[in-house]
C-alpha cells in the first residue's frame, strides 16, 4: 500500500474508534440486555413484555406525528418567506430562528411550564380581560406544544436551506413560459423542496417520538410516553430499575426510528428520480 493509502487510514482511524466506542458498543449492549434476563441467561421474555406497552407506543407515535405535521405546516411558509428576502434580512431571520436553540433545552421547557400553569401568564392575561382561565398544563396538548416549540427549527432550517439553493433562472424560465405564481410554486418550489421537507420530518419525528423530558415536565407524568418508560427502567427508583426490559423497549424504538428513516429516504429517492 502506498503512503497516500496509509495516510487516509491514519486520518480515518480516530473516527472509526469513536464510532466503535460510542455507536457500535452501545448497540451491542442494548441487544445483549434485550435478549437476556437479570441473571444473564438468554431469554425472549423482555421482547414479549413489549406488548404490555403497545398503547404507550401508539400514543408516542401519535403525538410525534401530530407535532411533525404542525411543525411542517408552520415551518414551510416561514422558510419560503425567508428564502425570498434579501440576503442581509435572511441572515437576521435565521439568527432569530436559531436564537432560542442557544438556550438550554430544560430551561426552555421550564419556561413553558410557567406560561401554561394555572396561575401562569396566559391565564393571568385572560383574567385581566374578564375571561375564566383554563387548564393547559399536564395535558397532551401541552406536550405537543412543547415538542413543536423545541423542534420547529429542525424543520424550518432544512427547508430554508433547500429553497435558497433553487436556481432563480429556473423560476424565471417558468415565468417566461407563462406560469403564474401558483404554478411556479406548485411546479418549481414545492417539488424541489421535497429533500428539505424529508430531512425536516426526520429531524423532528425522531426526537419527538423518543422524548421524555417534555412529556414529564409539561404532561405532568399523567400519560407516559415510551421515552418516559425507558428512562424509568434505567434511571428510576431502585425497585423499578430493569435494564433488560428497558433495553428491549429501546431496541424496538430504535427499529421504529430506522423504519421511519428508511421510508423517508425511499420517498426522497422517488422524488429525486422523478426530477431526472
mmCIF file of C-alpha atoms in Angstrom:
data_model
loop_
_atom_site.group_PDB
_atom_site.id
_atom_site.type_symbol
_atom_site.label_atom_id
_atom_site.label_comp_id
_atom_site.label_asym_id
_atom_site.label_seq_id
_atom_site.Cartn_x
_atom_site.Cartn_y
_atom_site.Cartn_z
ATOM 1 C CA UNK A 1 0.000 0.000 0.000
ATOM 2 C CA UNK A 2 1.366 3.449 -0.902
ATOM 3 C CA UNK A 3 1.879 6.315 1.516
ATOM 4 C CA UNK A 4 -1.323 8.023 0.375
ATOM 5 C CA UNK A 5 -3.373 4.942 1.295
ATOM 6 C CA UNK A 6 -1.775 4.713 4.730
ATOM 7 C CA UNK A 7 -2.357 8.427 5.230
ATOM 8 C CA UNK A 8 -6.093 8.006 4.602
ATOM 9 C CA UNK A 9 -6.276 5.075 7.032
ATOM 10 C CA UNK A 10 -4.496 7.038 9.761
ATOM 11 C CA UNK A 11 -6.781 10.036 9.191
ATOM 12 C CA UNK A 12 -9.925 7.876 9.407
ATOM 13 C CA UNK A 13 -8.726 5.850 12.430
ATOM 14 C CA UNK A 14 -9.905 8.304 15.162
ATOM 15 C CA UNK A 15 -13.406 8.430 13.665
ATOM 16 C CA UNK A 16 -13.503 4.640 13.378
ATOM 17 C CA UNK A 17 -12.546 4.257 17.043
ATOM 18 C CA UNK A 18 -15.123 6.891 18.021
ATOM 19 C CA UNK A 19 -17.886 5.137 16.087
ATOM 20 C CA UNK A 20 -16.934 1.770 17.580
ATOM 21 C CA UNK A 21 -16.913 3.043 21.169
ATOM 22 C CA UNK A 22 -19.961 5.286 21.106
ATOM 23 C CA UNK A 23 -22.186 3.688 18.439
ATOM 24 C CA UNK A 24 -21.395 0.016 17.909
ATOM 25 C CA UNK A 25 -20.635 -0.901 21.533
ATOM 26 C CA UNK A 26 -23.825 0.722 22.945
ATOM 27 C CA UNK A 27 -25.966 -1.018 20.313
ATOM 28 C CA UNK A 28 -24.345 -4.362 21.128
ATOM 29 C CA UNK A 29 -25.044 -3.789 24.844
ATOM 30 C CA UNK A 30 -28.679 -2.903 24.137
ATOM 31 C CA UNK A 31 -29.142 -6.079 22.082
ATOM 32 C CA UNK A 32 -27.396 -8.151 24.783
ATOM 33 C CA UNK A 33 -29.588 -6.855 27.613
ATOM 34 C CA UNK A 34 -32.734 -7.091 25.478
ATOM 35 C CA UNK A 35 -32.271 -10.831 24.936
ATOM 36 C CA UNK A 36 -31.065 -11.819 28.419
ATOM 37 C CA UNK A 37 -32.656 -11.866 31.852
ATOM 38 C CA UNK A 38 -31.233 -10.337 35.027
ATOM 39 C CA UNK A 39 -29.119 -13.439 35.628
ATOM 40 C CA UNK A 40 -27.528 -13.127 32.170
ATOM 41 C CA UNK A 41 -29.300 -16.149 30.639
ATOM 42 C CA UNK A 42 -30.777 -15.923 27.147
ATOM 43 C CA UNK A 43 -34.463 -15.031 27.224
ATOM 44 C CA UNK A 44 -37.141 -13.553 24.977
ATOM 45 C CA UNK A 45 -39.389 -12.614 27.885
ATOM 46 C CA UNK A 46 -38.272 -8.987 27.617
ATOM 47 C CA UNK A 47 -39.417 -8.874 23.992
ATOM 48 C CA UNK A 48 -42.758 -10.376 24.957
ATOM 49 C CA UNK A 49 -43.234 -7.764 27.670
ATOM 50 C CA UNK A 50 -43.196 -5.082 24.969
ATOM 51 C CA UNK A 51 -46.822 -5.990 24.196
ATOM 52 C CA UNK A 52 -47.753 -4.523 27.588
ATOM 53 C CA UNK A 53 -46.672 -1.110 26.273
ATOM 54 C CA UNK A 54 -48.336 -1.146 22.863
ATOM 55 C CA UNK A 55 -50.730 1.630 23.918
ATOM 56 C CA UNK A 56 -47.767 3.741 25.055
ATOM 57 C CA UNK A 57 -46.055 3.190 21.705
ATOM 58 C CA UNK A 58 -49.253 4.207 19.912
ATOM 59 C CA UNK A 59 -49.620 7.424 21.941
ATOM 60 C CA UNK A 60 -45.936 8.290 21.439
ATOM 61 C CA UNK A 61 -46.191 7.814 17.665
ATOM 62 C CA UNK A 62 -49.487 9.721 17.531
ATOM 63 C CA UNK A 63 -48.154 12.770 19.394
ATOM 64 C CA UNK A 64 -44.870 12.698 17.442
ATOM 65 C CA UNK A 65 -46.726 12.595 14.110
ATOM 66 C CA UNK A 66 -49.052 15.407 15.183
ATOM 67 C CA UNK A 67 -46.098 17.531 16.269
ATOM 68 C CA UNK A 68 -44.299 16.812 12.990
ATOM 69 C CA UNK A 69 -47.303 17.813 10.890
ATOM 70 C CA UNK A 70 -47.776 21.050 12.864
ATOM 71 C CA UNK A 71 -44.069 21.859 12.518
ATOM 72 C CA UNK A 72 -44.264 21.286 8.752
ATOM 73 C CA UNK A 73 -47.358 23.463 8.339
ATOM 74 C CA UNK A 74 -45.755 26.255 10.366
ATOM 75 C CA UNK A 75 -42.195 25.968 9.061
ATOM 76 C CA UNK A 76 -42.767 25.776 5.305
ATOM 77 C CA UNK A 77 -44.458 29.195 4.829
ATOM 78 C CA UNK A 78 -41.909 30.853 7.128
ATOM 79 C CA UNK A 79 -38.963 29.199 5.361
ATOM 80 C CA UNK A 80 -40.399 30.151 1.977
ATOM 81 C CA UNK A 81 -40.869 33.765 3.057
ATOM 82 C CA UNK A 82 -37.342 34.000 4.473
ATOM 83 C CA UNK A 83 -35.829 32.481 1.324
ATOM 84 C CA UNK A 84 -37.365 35.278 -0.790
ATOM 85 C CA UNK A 85 -35.936 38.083 1.366
ATOM 86 C CA UNK A 86 -32.756 39.982 0.690
ATOM 87 C CA UNK A 87 -29.538 38.342 1.868
ATOM 88 C CA UNK A 88 -28.955 40.509 4.939
ATOM 89 C CA UNK A 89 -32.552 40.057 6.076
ATOM 90 C CA UNK A 90 -32.287 36.296 5.617
ATOM 91 C CA UNK A 91 -29.291 36.223 7.935
ATOM 92 C CA UNK A 92 -31.183 38.200 10.566
ATOM 93 C CA UNK A 93 -34.265 35.982 10.363
ATOM 94 C CA UNK A 94 -32.240 32.762 10.520
ATOM 95 C CA UNK A 95 -30.447 34.098 13.588
ATOM 96 C CA UNK A 96 -33.812 34.836 15.244
ATOM 97 C CA UNK A 97 -34.951 31.271 14.475
ATOM 98 C CA UNK A 98 -31.792 29.801 15.977
ATOM 99 C CA UNK A 99 -31.682 32.154 18.979
ATOM 100 C CA UNK A 100 -33.900 30.008 21.273
ATOM 101 C CA UNK A 101 -31.717 26.988 20.486
ATOM 102 C CA UNK A 102 -28.788 28.710 22.210
ATOM 103 C CA UNK A 103 -30.710 28.380 25.466
ATOM 104 C CA UNK A 104 -30.648 25.134 27.432
ATOM 105 C CA UNK A 105 -33.373 22.649 26.444
ATOM 106 C CA UNK A 106 -34.583 22.235 30.053
ATOM 107 C CA UNK A 107 -34.777 25.979 30.654
ATOM 108 C CA UNK A 108 -36.927 26.417 27.540
ATOM 109 C CA UNK A 109 -39.277 23.673 28.714
ATOM 110 C CA UNK A 110 -39.451 25.047 32.260
ATOM 111 C CA UNK A 111 -40.365 28.423 30.765
ATOM 112 C CA UNK A 112 -43.413 26.869 29.130
ATOM 113 C CA UNK A 113 -44.416 25.369 32.487
ATOM 114 C CA UNK A 114 -44.514 28.908 33.885
ATOM 115 C CA UNK A 115 -46.552 30.128 30.930
ATOM 116 C CA UNK A 116 -49.102 27.301 30.893
ATOM 117 C CA UNK A 117 -49.687 26.646 34.602
ATOM 118 C CA UNK A 118 -52.951 27.600 36.319
ATOM 119 C CA UNK A 119 -51.551 30.902 37.548
ATOM 120 C CA UNK A 120 -49.339 31.355 34.508
ATOM 121 C CA UNK A 121 -49.007 34.242 32.105
ATOM 122 C CA UNK A 122 -51.763 33.112 29.724
ATOM 123 C CA UNK A 123 -54.378 32.608 32.433
ATOM 124 C CA UNK A 124 -53.415 35.900 34.106
ATOM 125 C CA UNK A 125 -53.934 37.696 30.801
ATOM 126 C CA UNK A 126 -57.324 36.021 30.349
ATOM 127 C CA UNK A 127 -58.354 37.057 33.864
ATOM 128 C CA UNK A 128 -57.419 40.664 33.086
ATOM 129 C CA UNK A 129 -59.737 40.520 30.068
ATOM 130 C CA UNK A 130 -62.544 39.126 32.226
ATOM 131 C CA UNK A 131 -62.389 35.548 30.957
ATOM 132 C CA UNK A 132 -62.051 32.420 33.014
ATOM 133 C CA UNK A 133 -58.751 30.609 32.864
ATOM 134 C CA UNK A 134 -58.496 27.002 31.743
ATOM 135 C CA UNK A 135 -56.201 24.093 32.397
ATOM 136 C CA UNK A 136 -53.383 23.834 29.860
ATOM 137 C CA UNK A 137 -50.532 22.223 31.756
ATOM 138 C CA UNK A 138 -50.373 18.431 32.254
ATOM 139 C CA UNK A 139 -52.242 17.678 29.022
ATOM 140 C CA UNK A 140 -51.320 16.082 25.714
ATOM 141 C CA UNK A 141 -51.827 19.492 24.129
ATOM 142 C CA UNK A 142 -49.101 20.947 26.335
ATOM 143 C CA UNK A 143 -46.771 18.090 25.347
ATOM 144 C CA UNK A 144 -47.409 18.725 21.640
ATOM 145 C CA UNK A 145 -46.861 22.457 22.174
ATOM 146 C CA UNK A 146 -43.526 21.720 23.872
ATOM 147 C CA UNK A 147 -42.467 19.442 21.027
ATOM 148 C CA UNK A 148 -43.415 21.974 18.361
ATOM 149 C CA UNK A 149 -41.620 24.798 20.149
ATOM 150 C CA UNK A 150 -38.415 22.834 20.735
ATOM 151 C CA UNK A 151 -38.222 21.034 17.382
ATOM 152 C CA UNK A 152 -39.637 23.647 14.973
ATOM 153 C CA UNK A 153 -36.168 24.977 13.979
ATOM 154 C CA UNK A 154 -35.162 21.440 12.922
ATOM 155 C CA UNK A 155 -37.984 21.547 10.383
ATOM 156 C CA UNK A 156 -37.515 25.117 9.264
ATOM 157 C CA UNK A 157 -33.763 25.198 8.634
ATOM 158 C CA UNK A 158 -33.533 22.230 6.191
ATOM 159 C CA UNK A 159 -36.465 23.552 4.173
ATOM 160 C CA UNK A 160 -34.995 27.050 4.110
ATOM 161 C CA UNK A 161 -31.594 25.721 3.027
ATOM 162 C CA UNK A 162 -33.096 23.807 0.095
ATOM 163 C CA UNK A 163 -35.283 26.716 -1.003
ATOM 164 C CA UNK A 164 -32.348 29.131 -1.087
ATOM 165 C CA UNK A 165 -30.433 26.759 -3.382
ATOM 166 C CA UNK A 166 -33.137 26.696 -6.055
ATOM 167 C CA UNK A 167 -31.759 28.314 -9.184
ATOM 168 C CA UNK A 168 -33.600 31.571 -9.873
ATOM 169 C CA UNK A 169 -33.144 31.063 -13.606
ATOM 170 C CA UNK A 170 -35.461 28.056 -13.353
ATOM 171 C CA UNK A 171 -38.161 30.242 -11.847
ATOM 172 C CA UNK A 172 -37.589 32.961 -14.446
ATOM 173 C CA UNK A 173 -37.824 30.402 -17.250
ATOM 174 C CA UNK A 174 -41.172 29.176 -15.905
ATOM 175 C CA UNK A 175 -42.461 32.750 -15.690
ATOM 176 C CA UNK A 176 -41.296 33.457 -19.243
ATOM 177 C CA UNK A 177 -43.331 30.457 -20.389
ATOM 178 C CA UNK A 178 -46.468 31.955 -18.847
ATOM 179 C CA UNK A 179 -46.556 30.295 -15.409
ATOM 180 C CA UNK A 180 -48.255 32.366 -12.707
ATOM 181 C CA UNK A 181 -47.163 32.445 -9.042
ATOM 182 C CA UNK A 182 -49.287 29.456 -8.068
ATOM 183 C CA UNK A 183 -47.947 27.368 -10.947
ATOM 184 C CA UNK A 184 -44.358 28.378 -10.166
ATOM 185 C CA UNK A 185 -44.791 27.348 -6.539
ATOM 186 C CA UNK A 186 -46.554 24.086 -7.415
ATOM 187 C CA UNK A 187 -44.225 23.037 -10.240
ATOM 188 C CA UNK A 188 -40.880 24.525 -9.140
ATOM 189 C CA UNK A 189 -40.605 25.360 -5.449
ATOM 190 C CA UNK A 190 -42.705 22.562 -3.988
ATOM 191 C CA UNK A 191 -41.111 19.616 -5.855
ATOM 192 C CA UNK A 192 -37.551 20.912 -5.467
ATOM 193 C CA UNK A 193 -38.048 21.497 -1.731
ATOM 194 C CA UNK A 194 -39.015 17.864 -1.062
ATOM 195 C CA UNK A 195 -35.487 16.847 0.114
ATOM 196 C CA UNK A 196 -35.601 19.605 2.747
ATOM 197 C CA UNK A 197 -39.096 18.545 3.813
ATOM 198 C CA UNK A 198 -37.974 14.918 4.136
ATOM 199 C CA UNK A 199 -34.961 15.940 6.215
ATOM 200 C CA UNK A 200 -37.118 18.166 8.406
ATOM 201 C CA UNK A 201 -39.705 15.447 9.002
ATOM 202 C CA UNK A 202 -36.983 13.008 10.011
ATOM 203 C CA UNK A 203 -35.233 15.514 12.281
ATOM 204 C CA UNK A 204 -38.495 16.350 14.090
ATOM 205 C CA UNK A 205 -40.133 12.924 14.289
ATOM 206 C CA UNK A 206 -37.072 11.074 15.645
ATOM 207 C CA UNK A 207 -36.556 13.221 18.774
ATOM 208 C CA UNK A 208 -40.303 13.736 19.251
ATOM 209 C CA UNK A 209 -41.132 10.019 19.389
ATOM 210 C CA UNK A 210 -38.339 9.336 21.892
ATOM 211 C CA UNK A 211 -38.608 12.413 24.131
ATOM 212 C CA UNK A 212 -39.159 12.071 27.864
ATOM 213 C CA UNK A 213 -38.260 15.475 29.330
ATOM 214 C CA UNK A 214 -41.073 17.352 27.580
ATOM 215 C CA UNK A 215 -43.737 14.778 28.482
ATOM 216 C CA UNK A 216 -42.542 14.656 32.091
ATOM 217 C CA UNK A 217 -42.494 18.426 32.627
ATOM 218 C CA UNK A 218 -45.445 19.543 30.502
ATOM 219 C CA UNK A 219 -47.501 16.353 30.697
ATOM 220 C CA UNK A 220 -47.177 16.004 34.444
ATOM 221 C CA UNK A 221 -46.460 12.276 34.181
ATOM 222 C CA UNK A 222 -50.166 11.526 33.752
ATOM 223 C CA UNK A 223 -49.544 9.675 30.500
ATOM 224 C CA UNK A 224 -46.104 8.238 29.974
ATOM 225 C CA UNK A 225 -44.599 8.209 26.518
ATOM 226 C CA UNK A 226 -42.226 5.429 25.534
ATOM 227 C CA UNK A 227 -39.236 7.641 26.366
ATOM 228 C CA UNK A 228 -40.542 8.037 29.928
ATOM 229 C CA UNK A 229 -40.902 4.273 30.349
ATOM 230 C CA UNK A 230 -37.359 3.626 29.104
ATOM 231 C CA UNK A 231 -35.946 6.392 31.291
ATOM 232 C CA UNK A 232 -37.757 4.961 34.321
ATOM 233 C CA UNK A 233 -36.341 1.464 33.734
ATOM 234 C CA UNK A 234 -32.797 2.830 33.511
ATOM 235 C CA UNK A 235 -32.824 5.758 35.954
ATOM 236 C CA UNK A 236 -35.936 5.277 38.082
ATOM 237 C CA UNK A 237 -36.253 4.258 41.715
ATOM 238 C CA UNK A 238 -34.349 1.210 42.940
ATOM 239 C CA UNK A 239 -37.325 -1.124 42.664
ATOM 240 C CA UNK A 240 -38.262 -0.067 39.138
ATOM 241 C CA UNK A 241 -34.809 -0.325 37.521
ATOM 242 C CA UNK A 242 -34.683 -3.136 34.977
ATOM 243 C CA UNK A 243 -32.031 -2.775 32.293
ATOM 244 C CA UNK A 244 -33.319 -5.778 30.366
ATOM 245 C CA UNK A 245 -36.854 -4.527 29.748
ATOM 246 C CA UNK A 246 -35.531 -1.000 29.208
ATOM 247 C CA UNK A 247 -33.101 -2.333 26.586
ATOM 248 C CA UNK A 248 -35.884 -4.300 24.867
ATOM 249 C CA UNK A 249 -38.054 -1.184 24.626
ATOM 250 C CA UNK A 250 -35.049 0.817 23.408
ATOM 251 C CA UNK A 251 -34.392 -1.799 20.730
ATOM 252 C CA UNK A 252 -37.971 -1.606 19.453
ATOM 253 C CA UNK A 253 -37.844 2.203 19.491
ATOM 254 C CA UNK A 254 -34.557 2.103 17.583
ATOM 255 C CA UNK A 255 -36.087 -0.198 14.961
ATOM 256 C CA UNK A 256 -39.123 2.097 14.701
ATOM 257 C CA UNK A 257 -36.855 5.080 14.064
ATOM 258 C CA UNK A 258 -34.818 3.149 11.475
ATOM 259 C CA UNK A 259 -38.014 2.108 9.672
ATOM 260 C CA UNK A 260 -39.300 5.683 9.606
ATOM 261 C CA UNK A 261 -35.967 6.961 8.281
ATOM 262 C CA UNK A 262 -35.916 4.230 5.623
ATOM 263 C CA UNK A 263 -39.432 5.177 4.498
ATOM 264 C CA UNK A 264 -38.467 8.863 4.346
ATOM 265 C CA UNK A 265 -35.332 8.076 2.326
ATOM 266 C CA UNK A 266 -37.418 5.945 -0.033
ATOM 267 C CA UNK A 267 -39.743 8.882 -0.719
ATOM 268 C CA UNK A 268 -36.736 11.138 -1.164
ATOM 269 C CA UNK A 269 -35.229 8.789 -3.773
ATOM 270 C CA UNK A 270 -38.552 8.521 -5.622
ATOM 271 C CA UNK A 271 -38.834 12.312 -5.793
ATOM 272 C CA UNK A 272 -35.208 12.649 -6.947
ATOM 273 C CA UNK A 273 -35.758 10.057 -9.651
ATOM 274 C CA UNK A 274 -38.838 11.940 -10.818
ATOM 275 C CA UNK A 275 -36.797 15.102 -11.391
ATOM 276 C CA UNK A 276 -34.220 13.387 -13.627
#
